[in-house]
Coordinates of C-alpha atoms in Angstrom, one line a residue:
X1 CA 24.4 59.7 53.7
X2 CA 26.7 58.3 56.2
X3 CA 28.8 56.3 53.7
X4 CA 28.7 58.8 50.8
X5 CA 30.3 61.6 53.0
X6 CA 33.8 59.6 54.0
X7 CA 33.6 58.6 50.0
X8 CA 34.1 62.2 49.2
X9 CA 37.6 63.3 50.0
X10 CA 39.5 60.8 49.2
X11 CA 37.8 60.8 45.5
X12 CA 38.2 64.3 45.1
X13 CA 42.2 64.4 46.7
X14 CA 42.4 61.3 43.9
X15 CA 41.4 63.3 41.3
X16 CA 43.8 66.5 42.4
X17 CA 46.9 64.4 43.0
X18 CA 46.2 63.4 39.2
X19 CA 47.5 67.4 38.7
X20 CA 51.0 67.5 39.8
X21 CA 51.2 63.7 38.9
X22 CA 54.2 63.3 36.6
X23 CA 52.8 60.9 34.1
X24 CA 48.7 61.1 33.5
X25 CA 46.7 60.6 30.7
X26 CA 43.1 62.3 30.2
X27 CA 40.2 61.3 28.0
X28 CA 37.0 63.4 28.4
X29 CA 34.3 62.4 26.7
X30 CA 30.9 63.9 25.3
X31 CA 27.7 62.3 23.8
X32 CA 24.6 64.4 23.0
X33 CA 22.1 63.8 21.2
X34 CA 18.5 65.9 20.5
X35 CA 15.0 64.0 19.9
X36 CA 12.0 64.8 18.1
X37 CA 9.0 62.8 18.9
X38 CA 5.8 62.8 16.7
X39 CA 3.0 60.3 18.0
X40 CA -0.5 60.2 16.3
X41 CA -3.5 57.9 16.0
X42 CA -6.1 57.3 18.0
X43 CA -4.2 55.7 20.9
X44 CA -1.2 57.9 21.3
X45 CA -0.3 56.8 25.4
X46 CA 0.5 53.5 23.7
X47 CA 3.8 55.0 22.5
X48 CA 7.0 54.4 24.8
X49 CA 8.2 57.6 23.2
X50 CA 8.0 61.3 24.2
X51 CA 6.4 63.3 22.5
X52 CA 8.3 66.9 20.9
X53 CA 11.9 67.7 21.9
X54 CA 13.8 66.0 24.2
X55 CA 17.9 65.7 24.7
X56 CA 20.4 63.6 26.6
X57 CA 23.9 64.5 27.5
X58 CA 26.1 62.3 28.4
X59 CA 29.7 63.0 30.0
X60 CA 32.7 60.7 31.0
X61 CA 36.0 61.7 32.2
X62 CA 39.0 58.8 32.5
X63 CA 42.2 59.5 34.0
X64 CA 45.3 57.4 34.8
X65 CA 48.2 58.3 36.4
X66 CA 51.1 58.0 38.5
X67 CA 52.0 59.8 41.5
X68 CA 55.6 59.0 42.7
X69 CA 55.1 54.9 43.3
X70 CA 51.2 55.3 43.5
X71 CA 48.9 54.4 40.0
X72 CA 46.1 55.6 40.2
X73 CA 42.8 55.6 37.9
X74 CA 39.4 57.9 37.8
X75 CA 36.4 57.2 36.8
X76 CA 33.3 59.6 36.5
X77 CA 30.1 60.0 34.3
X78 CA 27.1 62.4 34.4
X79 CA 23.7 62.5 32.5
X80 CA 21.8 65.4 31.7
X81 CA 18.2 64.5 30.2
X82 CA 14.9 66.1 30.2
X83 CA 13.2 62.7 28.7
X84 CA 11.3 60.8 31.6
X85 CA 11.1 57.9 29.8
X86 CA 14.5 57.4 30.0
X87 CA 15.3 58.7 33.2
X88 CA 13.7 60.3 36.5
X89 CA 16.0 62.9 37.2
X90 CA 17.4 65.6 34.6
X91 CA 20.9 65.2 36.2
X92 CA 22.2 61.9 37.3
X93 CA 25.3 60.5 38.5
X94 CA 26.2 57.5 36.8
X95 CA 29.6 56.4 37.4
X96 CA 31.8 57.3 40.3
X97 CA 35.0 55.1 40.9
X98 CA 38.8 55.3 42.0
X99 CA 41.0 52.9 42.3
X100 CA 44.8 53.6 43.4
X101 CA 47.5 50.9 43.8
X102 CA 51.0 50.9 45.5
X103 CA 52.8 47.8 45.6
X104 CA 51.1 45.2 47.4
X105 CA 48.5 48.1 48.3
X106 CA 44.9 48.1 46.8
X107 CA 41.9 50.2 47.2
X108 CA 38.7 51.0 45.0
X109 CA 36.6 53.7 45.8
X110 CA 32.9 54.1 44.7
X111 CA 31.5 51.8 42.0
X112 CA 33.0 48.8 42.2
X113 CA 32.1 44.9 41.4
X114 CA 33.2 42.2 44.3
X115 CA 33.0 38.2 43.5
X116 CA 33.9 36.1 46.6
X117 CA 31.5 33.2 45.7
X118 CA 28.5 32.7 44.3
X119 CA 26.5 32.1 47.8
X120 CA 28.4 35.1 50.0
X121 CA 29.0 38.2 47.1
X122 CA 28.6 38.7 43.7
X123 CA 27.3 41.8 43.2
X124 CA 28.0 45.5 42.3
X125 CA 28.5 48.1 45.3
X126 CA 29.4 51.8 46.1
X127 CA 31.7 52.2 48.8
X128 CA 35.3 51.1 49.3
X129 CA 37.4 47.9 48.9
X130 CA 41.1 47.3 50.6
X131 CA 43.0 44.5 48.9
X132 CA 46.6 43.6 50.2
X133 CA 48.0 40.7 47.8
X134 CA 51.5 39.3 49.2
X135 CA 54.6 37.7 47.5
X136 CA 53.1 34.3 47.4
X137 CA 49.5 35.7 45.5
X138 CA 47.2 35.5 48.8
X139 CA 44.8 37.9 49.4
X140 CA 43.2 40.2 52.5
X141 CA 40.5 41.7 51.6
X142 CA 37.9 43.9 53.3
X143 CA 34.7 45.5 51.7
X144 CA 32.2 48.0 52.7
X145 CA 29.7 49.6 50.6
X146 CA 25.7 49.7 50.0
X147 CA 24.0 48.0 47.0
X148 CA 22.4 51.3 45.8
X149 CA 21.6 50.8 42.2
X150 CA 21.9 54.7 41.4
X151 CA 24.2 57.7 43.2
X152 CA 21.1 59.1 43.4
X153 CA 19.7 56.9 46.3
X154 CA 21.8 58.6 48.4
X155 CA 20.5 62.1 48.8
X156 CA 17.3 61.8 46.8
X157 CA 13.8 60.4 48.0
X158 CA 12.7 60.8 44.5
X159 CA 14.7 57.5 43.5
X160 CA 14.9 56.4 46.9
X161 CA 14.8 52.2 47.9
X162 CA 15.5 50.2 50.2
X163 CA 19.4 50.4 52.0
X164 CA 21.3 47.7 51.4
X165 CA 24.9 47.8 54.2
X166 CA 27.2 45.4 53.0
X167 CA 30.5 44.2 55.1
X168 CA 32.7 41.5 54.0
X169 CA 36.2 40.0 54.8
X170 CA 38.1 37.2 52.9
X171 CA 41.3 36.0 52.7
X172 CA 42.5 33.6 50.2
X173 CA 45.5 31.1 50.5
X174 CA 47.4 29.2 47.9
X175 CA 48.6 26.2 49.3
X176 CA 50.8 25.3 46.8
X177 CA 50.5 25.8 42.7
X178 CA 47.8 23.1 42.4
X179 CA 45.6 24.1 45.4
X180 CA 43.9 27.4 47.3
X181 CA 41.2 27.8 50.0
X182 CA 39.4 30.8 50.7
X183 CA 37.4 31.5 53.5
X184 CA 35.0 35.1 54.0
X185 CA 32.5 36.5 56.0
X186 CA 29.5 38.6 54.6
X187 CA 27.4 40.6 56.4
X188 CA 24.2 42.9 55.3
X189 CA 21.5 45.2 56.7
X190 CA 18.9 46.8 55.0
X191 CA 16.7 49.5 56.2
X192 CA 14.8 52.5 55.1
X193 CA 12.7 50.6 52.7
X194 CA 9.9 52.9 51.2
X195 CA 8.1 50.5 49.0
X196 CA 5.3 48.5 50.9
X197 CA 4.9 44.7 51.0
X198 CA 8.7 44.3 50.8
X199 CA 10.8 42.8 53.5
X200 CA 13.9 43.7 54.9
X201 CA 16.6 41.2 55.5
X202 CA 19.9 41.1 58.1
X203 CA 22.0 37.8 57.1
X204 CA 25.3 36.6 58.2
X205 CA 26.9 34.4 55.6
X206 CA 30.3 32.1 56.1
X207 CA 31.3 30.6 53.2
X208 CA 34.5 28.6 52.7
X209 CA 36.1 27.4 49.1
X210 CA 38.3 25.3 47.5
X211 CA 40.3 25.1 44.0
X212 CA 42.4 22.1 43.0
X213 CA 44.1 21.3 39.7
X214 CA 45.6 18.0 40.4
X215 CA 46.7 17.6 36.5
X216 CA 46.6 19.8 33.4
X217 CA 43.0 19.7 31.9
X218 CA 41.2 18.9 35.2
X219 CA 40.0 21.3 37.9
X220 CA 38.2 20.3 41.1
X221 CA 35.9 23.3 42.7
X222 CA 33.6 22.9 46.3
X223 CA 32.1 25.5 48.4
X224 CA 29.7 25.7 51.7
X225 CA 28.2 28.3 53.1
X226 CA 26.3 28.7 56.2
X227 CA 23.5 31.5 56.5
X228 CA 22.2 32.9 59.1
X229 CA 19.4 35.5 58.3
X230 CA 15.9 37.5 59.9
X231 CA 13.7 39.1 57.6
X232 CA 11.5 41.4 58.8
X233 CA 7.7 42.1 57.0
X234 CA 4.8 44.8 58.3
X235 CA 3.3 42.0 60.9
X236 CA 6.1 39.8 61.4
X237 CA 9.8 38.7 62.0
X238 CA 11.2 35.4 61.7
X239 CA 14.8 34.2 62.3
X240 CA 15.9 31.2 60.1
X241 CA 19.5 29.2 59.0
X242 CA 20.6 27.4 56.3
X243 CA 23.3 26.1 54.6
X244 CA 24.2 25.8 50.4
X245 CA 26.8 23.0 49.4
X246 CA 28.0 23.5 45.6
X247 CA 31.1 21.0 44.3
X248 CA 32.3 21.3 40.6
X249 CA 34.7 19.2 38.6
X250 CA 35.8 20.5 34.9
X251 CA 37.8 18.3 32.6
X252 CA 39.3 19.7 29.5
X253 CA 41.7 17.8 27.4
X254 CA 41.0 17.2 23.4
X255 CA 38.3 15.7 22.2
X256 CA 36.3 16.0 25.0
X257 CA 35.3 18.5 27.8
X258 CA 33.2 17.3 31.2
X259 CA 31.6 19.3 33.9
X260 CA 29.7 17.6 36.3
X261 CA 28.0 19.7 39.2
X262 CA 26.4 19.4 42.5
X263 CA 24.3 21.8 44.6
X264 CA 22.3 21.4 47.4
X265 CA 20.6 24.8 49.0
X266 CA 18.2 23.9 52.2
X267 CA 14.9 25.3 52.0
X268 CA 15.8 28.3 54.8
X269 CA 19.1 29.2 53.3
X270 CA 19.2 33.2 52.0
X271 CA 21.5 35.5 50.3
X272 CA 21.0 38.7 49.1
X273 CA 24.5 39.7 47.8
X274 CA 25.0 36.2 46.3
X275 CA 22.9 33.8 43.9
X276 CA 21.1 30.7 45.1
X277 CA 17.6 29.2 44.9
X278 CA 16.3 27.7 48.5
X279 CA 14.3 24.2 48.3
X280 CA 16.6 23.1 45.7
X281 CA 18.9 19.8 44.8
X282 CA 20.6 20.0 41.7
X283 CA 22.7 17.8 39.3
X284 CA 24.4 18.6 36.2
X285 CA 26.4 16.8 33.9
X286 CA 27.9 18.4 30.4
X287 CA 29.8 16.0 27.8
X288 CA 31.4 18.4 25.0
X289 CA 33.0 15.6 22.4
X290 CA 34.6 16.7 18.9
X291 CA 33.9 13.1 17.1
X292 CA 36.1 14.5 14.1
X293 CA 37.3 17.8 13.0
X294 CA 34.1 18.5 11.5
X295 CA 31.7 16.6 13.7
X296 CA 31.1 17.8 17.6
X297 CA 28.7 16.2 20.3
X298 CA 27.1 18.2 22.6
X299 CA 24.9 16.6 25.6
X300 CA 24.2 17.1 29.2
X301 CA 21.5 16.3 31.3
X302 CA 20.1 18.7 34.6
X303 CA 17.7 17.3 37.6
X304 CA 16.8 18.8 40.3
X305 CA 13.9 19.0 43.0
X306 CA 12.2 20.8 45.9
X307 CA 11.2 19.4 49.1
X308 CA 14.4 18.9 51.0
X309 CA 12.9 19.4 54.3
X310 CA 9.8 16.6 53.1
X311 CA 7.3 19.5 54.5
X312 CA 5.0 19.8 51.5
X313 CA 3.0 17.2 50.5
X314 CA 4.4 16.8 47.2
X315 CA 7.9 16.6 45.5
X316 CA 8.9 18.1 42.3
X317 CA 11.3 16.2 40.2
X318 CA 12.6 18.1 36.8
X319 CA 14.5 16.2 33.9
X320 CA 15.8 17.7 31.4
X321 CA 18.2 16.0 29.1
X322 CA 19.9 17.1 25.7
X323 CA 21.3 16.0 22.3
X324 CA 23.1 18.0 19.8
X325 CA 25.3 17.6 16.4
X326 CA 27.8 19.7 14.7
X327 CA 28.5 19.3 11.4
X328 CA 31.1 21.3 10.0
X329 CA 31.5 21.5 6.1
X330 CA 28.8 19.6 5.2
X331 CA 28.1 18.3 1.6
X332 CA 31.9 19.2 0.9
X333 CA 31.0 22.9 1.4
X334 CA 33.4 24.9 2.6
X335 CA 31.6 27.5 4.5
X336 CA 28.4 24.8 5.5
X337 CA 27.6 24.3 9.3
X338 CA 24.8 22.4 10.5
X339 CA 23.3 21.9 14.3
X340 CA 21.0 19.8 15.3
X341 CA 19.6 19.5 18.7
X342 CA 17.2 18.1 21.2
X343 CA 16.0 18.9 24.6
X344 CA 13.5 17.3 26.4
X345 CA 11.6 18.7 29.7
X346 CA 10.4 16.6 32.3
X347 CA 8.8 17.8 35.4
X348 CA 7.2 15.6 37.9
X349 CA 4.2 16.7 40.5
X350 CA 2.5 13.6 41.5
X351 CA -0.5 15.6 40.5
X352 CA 0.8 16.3 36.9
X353 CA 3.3 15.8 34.8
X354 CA 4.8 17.7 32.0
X355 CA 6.5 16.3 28.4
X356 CA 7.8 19.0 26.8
X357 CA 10.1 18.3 23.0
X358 CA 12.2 21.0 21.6
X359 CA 13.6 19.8 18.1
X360 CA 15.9 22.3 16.7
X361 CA 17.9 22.5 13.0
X362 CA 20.1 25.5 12.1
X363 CA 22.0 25.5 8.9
X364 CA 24.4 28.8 8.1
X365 CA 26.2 28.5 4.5
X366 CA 27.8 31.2 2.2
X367 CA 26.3 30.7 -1.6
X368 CA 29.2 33.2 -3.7
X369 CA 28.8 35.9 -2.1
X370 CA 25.5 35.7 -0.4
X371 CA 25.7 34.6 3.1
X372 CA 22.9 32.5 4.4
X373 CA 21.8 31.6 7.9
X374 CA 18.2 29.6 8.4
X375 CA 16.7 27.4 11.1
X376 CA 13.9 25.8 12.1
X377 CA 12.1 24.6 15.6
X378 CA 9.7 22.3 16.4
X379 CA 8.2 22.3 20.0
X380 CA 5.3 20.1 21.6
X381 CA 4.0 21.0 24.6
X382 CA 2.1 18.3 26.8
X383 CA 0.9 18.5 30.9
X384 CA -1.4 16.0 31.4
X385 CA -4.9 16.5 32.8
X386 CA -6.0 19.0 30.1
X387 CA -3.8 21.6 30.9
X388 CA -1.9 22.3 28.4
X389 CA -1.4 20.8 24.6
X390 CA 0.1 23.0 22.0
X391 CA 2.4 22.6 19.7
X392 CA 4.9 25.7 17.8
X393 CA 6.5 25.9 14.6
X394 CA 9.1 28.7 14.7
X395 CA 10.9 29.6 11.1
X396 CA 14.0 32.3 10.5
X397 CA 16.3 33.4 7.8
X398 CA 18.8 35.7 7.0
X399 CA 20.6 36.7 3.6
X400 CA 23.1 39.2 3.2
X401 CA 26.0 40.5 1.0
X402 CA 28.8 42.5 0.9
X403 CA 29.9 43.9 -2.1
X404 CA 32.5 46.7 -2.8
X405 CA 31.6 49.0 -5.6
X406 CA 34.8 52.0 -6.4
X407 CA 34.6 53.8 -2.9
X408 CA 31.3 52.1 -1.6
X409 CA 30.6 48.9 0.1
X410 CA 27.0 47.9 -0.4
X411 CA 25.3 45.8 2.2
X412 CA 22.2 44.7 1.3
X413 CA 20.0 41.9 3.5
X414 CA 16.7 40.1 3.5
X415 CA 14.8 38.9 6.7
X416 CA 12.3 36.4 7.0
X417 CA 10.7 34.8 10.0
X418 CA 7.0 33.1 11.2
X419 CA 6.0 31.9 14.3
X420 CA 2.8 29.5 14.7
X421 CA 0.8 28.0 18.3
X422 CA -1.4 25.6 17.7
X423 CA -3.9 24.9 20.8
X424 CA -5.4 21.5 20.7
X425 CA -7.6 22.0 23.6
X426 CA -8.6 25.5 22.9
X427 CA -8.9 24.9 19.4
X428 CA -6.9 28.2 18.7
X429 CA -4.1 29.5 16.7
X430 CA -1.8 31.8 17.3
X431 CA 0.7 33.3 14.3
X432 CA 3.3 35.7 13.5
X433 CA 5.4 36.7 10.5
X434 CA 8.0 39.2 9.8
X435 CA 9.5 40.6 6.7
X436 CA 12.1 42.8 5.9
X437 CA 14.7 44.5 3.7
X438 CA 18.1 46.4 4.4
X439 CA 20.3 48.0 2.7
X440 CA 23.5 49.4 4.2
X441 CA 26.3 51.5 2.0
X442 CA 29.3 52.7 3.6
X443 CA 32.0 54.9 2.8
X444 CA 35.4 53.5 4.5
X445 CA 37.4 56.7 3.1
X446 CA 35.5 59.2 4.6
X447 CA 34.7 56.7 7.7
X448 CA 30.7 56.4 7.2
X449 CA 28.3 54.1 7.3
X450 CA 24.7 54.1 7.3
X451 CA 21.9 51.7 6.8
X452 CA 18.3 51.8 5.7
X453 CA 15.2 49.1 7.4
X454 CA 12.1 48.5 6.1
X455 CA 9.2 46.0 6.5
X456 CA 6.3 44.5 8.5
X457 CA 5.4 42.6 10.9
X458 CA 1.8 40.5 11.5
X459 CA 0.3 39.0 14.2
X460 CA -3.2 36.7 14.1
X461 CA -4.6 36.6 17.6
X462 CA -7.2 33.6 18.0
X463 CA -8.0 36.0 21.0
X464 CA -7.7 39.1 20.8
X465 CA -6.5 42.0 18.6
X466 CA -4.8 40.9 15.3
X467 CA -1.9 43.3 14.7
X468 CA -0.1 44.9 11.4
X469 CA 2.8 46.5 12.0
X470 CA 5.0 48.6 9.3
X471 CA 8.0 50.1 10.1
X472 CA 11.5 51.5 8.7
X473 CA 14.2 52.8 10.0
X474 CA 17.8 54.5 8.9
X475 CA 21.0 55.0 11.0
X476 CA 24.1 56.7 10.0
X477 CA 27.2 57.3 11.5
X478 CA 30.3 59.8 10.7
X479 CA 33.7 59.2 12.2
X480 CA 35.4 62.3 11.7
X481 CA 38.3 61.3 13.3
X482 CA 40.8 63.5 14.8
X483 CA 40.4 67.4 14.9
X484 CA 42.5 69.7 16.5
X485 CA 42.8 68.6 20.1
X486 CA 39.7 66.2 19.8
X487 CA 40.9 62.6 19.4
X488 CA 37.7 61.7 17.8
X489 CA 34.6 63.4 16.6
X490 CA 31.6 61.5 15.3
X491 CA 27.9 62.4 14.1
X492 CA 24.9 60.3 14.1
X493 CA 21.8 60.6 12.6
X494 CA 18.6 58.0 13.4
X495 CA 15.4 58.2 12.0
X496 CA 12.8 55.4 12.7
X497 CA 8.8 55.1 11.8
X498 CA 6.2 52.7 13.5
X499 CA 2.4 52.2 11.8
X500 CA 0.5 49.9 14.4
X501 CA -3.1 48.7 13.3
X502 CA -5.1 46.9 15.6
X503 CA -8.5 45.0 14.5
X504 CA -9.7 47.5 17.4
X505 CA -9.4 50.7 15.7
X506 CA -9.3 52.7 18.6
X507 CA -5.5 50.9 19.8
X508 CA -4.1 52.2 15.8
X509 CA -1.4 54.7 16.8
X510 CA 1.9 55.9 14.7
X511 CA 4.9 57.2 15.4
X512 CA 8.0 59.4 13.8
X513 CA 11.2 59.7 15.4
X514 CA 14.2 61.4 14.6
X515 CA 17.7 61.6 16.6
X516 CA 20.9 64.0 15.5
X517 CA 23.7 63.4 17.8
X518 CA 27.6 64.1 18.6
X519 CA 30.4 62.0 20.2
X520 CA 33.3 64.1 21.0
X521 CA 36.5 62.3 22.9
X522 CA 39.3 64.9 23.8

């Protein structure tokens, strides 16, 4: 409650200034829809549905303005919805966020998103951000906000977790047109934490970084942060530092395009606003060549391992290199693409090692009028020491059309797909299939467009419950367009079925849904 309270006024004075401002635009909008649930069979609590009537209301407003030499924009949703499923609470606050400019002047209120780097912050927040830019493009900037996933967190134990205080400073220099620095300070707290077994942290993080372009086509990128961090359990509290080192250097110039990376996170490094995996060296290399204007290599190659510190008694070493082909217009067909590609997985123990093979062939086409899009996988697993041997066939298609008949378009579409695992030491086999038909028509003069789904899905267990699966489903939508001072009016109607037969009888449920809706901007 302490940082929601200083959030109010100014929010609320933001959206009154917008009154007497001389310029503002409005758009208020309303999404509601009712449900009607029907589940049967014998094992009804399988259903992810609710079962009779249920609704959700959705409202946004969006304003923009300008009040003498201050712009302004507001930001606000609410949802109304009595399905738990979906939500916990029957009225929720979704979206809260201002954000007023003037001049060199910056500040955001409520939801906003902050990216210093990808150690320090890179996360969304709710509080307030001051950003003063000068002539030159360098930046000041100071944050403070929690990482509350919901508005609800603040005043409701219902939804409740785990407070997240977040403070960060950075400033950002350009040093000339070719090169900036930029150096920030992080800072979080958590507390309040009502879910047991999970720890609460307090870090410190100093990160500096660095962008050079020393020619056109080529960008140089390094960054090091320093972390200094307790985290606190039920029995105990430790106090640990680390550091993170990433460096980055992009070349782009016809026909090719590099990246080769760098990283380098020791074992007792921690962020919680930021991204990084402790225990971990990393390499990465990216080679994007266009051979000729209808033939484009793609390889790369990642490594990385664990055991920087040498304190476990075995290092992990992962390989994975890649291979793939473009070919563009192939067999002098216009519309004819086809990729081929290979990726290989090779992780190291000491006490096993793993040989994985991913062999991969897509081919999309256009056949008159028919439009095609198939491809096939090949996988073989192998970890040595009987622990795993398998081997997967994976197989999908697409057709569709588009054809324009008087006022209709007609959009009809055939889906095909199958899946097998083969387990050599098990003996097993695992495989699915799916099959299924659409058939869309639309109406362009009257602004509507539906479709129609059907088919069925099966899956062979070697262990466990085989499963059949029928299903159909129909969606359309009705733009109505402008109507008195709405600016747009649509109505939706969805209607889906699910018949799930398990070789258990007792698991067989069904369900019905149907969904009539309206999306009203004014």
């Amino acid at each position: 409650m302490r940082v929601i309270s200083p959030l109010i006024p100014p929010l609320v004075l933001l959206s009154l200034s917008s009154l007497s401002a001389s310029e503002t635009v409005y758009r208020f909008t309303n999404d509601f829809y009712i449900q009607h649930n029907e589940i049967t069979g014998n094992s009804p609590s399988s259903s992810m549905l609710t079962e009779g009537f249920v609704y959700h209301n959705l409202f946004t407003l969006y304003t923009k303005g300008q009040f003498e030499d201050i712009d302004y924009t507001l930001n606000a949703g609410l949802k109304l919805t009595d399905d738990r499923r979906k939500d916990v609470k029957k009225a929720s606050l979704i979206t809260l966020a201002g954000h007023i400019q003037k001049g060199a002047h910056q500040l955001h209120l409520g939801d906003f998103f902050k990216s210093y780097s990808k150690y320090s912050l890179n996360t969304s927040l709710k509080g307030a951000a001051y950003t003063y830019t000068t002539e030159q493009k360098d930046t000041f900037e100071v944050v403070y906000g929690l990482a509350y996933p919901r508005w609800d967190n603040f005043w409701d134990n219902e939804v409740d977790s785990t407070e997240r205080e977040v403070l960060g400073v950075r400033f950002n220099k350009n040093l000339s047109d070719a090169l900036s620095i930029g150096i920030d300070a992080v800072a979080t707290d958590d507390s309040n934490s009502v879910v047991t077994g999970i720890p609460l942290y307090e870090t410190k993080l100093y990160t500096i970084n660095s962008t050079y372009r020393p020619i056109p086509g080529l960008k140089l990128y390094g960054e090091y942060s320093y972390s200094d961090n307790e985290t606190q359990t039920a029995t105990a509290t430790t106090k640990r530092n680390g550091t993170a080192i990433f460096l980055q250097a992009v070349g782009n110039k016809k026909p090719s395009r590099v990246q080769l990376e760098y990283e380098r996170i020791s074992p007792d490094f921690k962020t919680v606003t930021g991204s990084a995996t402790p225990d971990r060296e990393k390499f990465k290399a990216t080679w994007r060549y266009m051979m000729t204007d209808t033939i484009t290599m793609n390889t790369g190659l990642l490594w990385f391992r664990d055991n920087l510190d040498g304190d476990k008694t075995n290092t992990t070493h992962t390989y994975r290199p890649n291979l793939g082909f473009t070919f563009k217009q192939v067999f002098d067909r216009r519309y004819a693409v086809v990729d081929v590609n290979y990726k290989y997985n090779h992780i190291d123990k000491k006490t096993s090692v793993t040989k994985d093979s991913v062999y991969d062939l897509n081919y999309r086409d256009r056949f008159g009028i028919v439009h095609s899009d198939m491809q096939v996988s090949y996988t073989d697993y192998h970890t040595n020491n009987n622990t795993r041997n398998q081997e997967e066939w994976r197989f999908n298609s697409t057709f569709n059309t588009r054809h324009s008949y008087k006022d209709l378009v007609l959009k009809p579409s055939i889906i095909f797909g199958t899946w097998d695992v083969n387990d050599e030491l098990s003996n097993g086999d695992n495989t699915y299939t799916q099959a299924a038909l659409g058939f869309g028509v639309d109406i362009p003069k009257h602004k509507i467009a539906t479709n129609l789904r059907v088919g069925k899905n099966r899956s062979k267990r070697d262990a466990g419950d085989d499963l059949d699966k029928v299903f159909g489903s129909f969606d359309a939508h009705w733009n109505m367009g402008d109507r008195g001072q709405f600016k747009r009016i649509m109505v939706y109607l969805r209607a889906h079925i699910n018949d799930l037969s398990y070789t258990t009888s007792a698991n067989d449920y069904q369900e019905r849904s149907v969904t009539l809706g309206l999306r009203m901007t004014f």
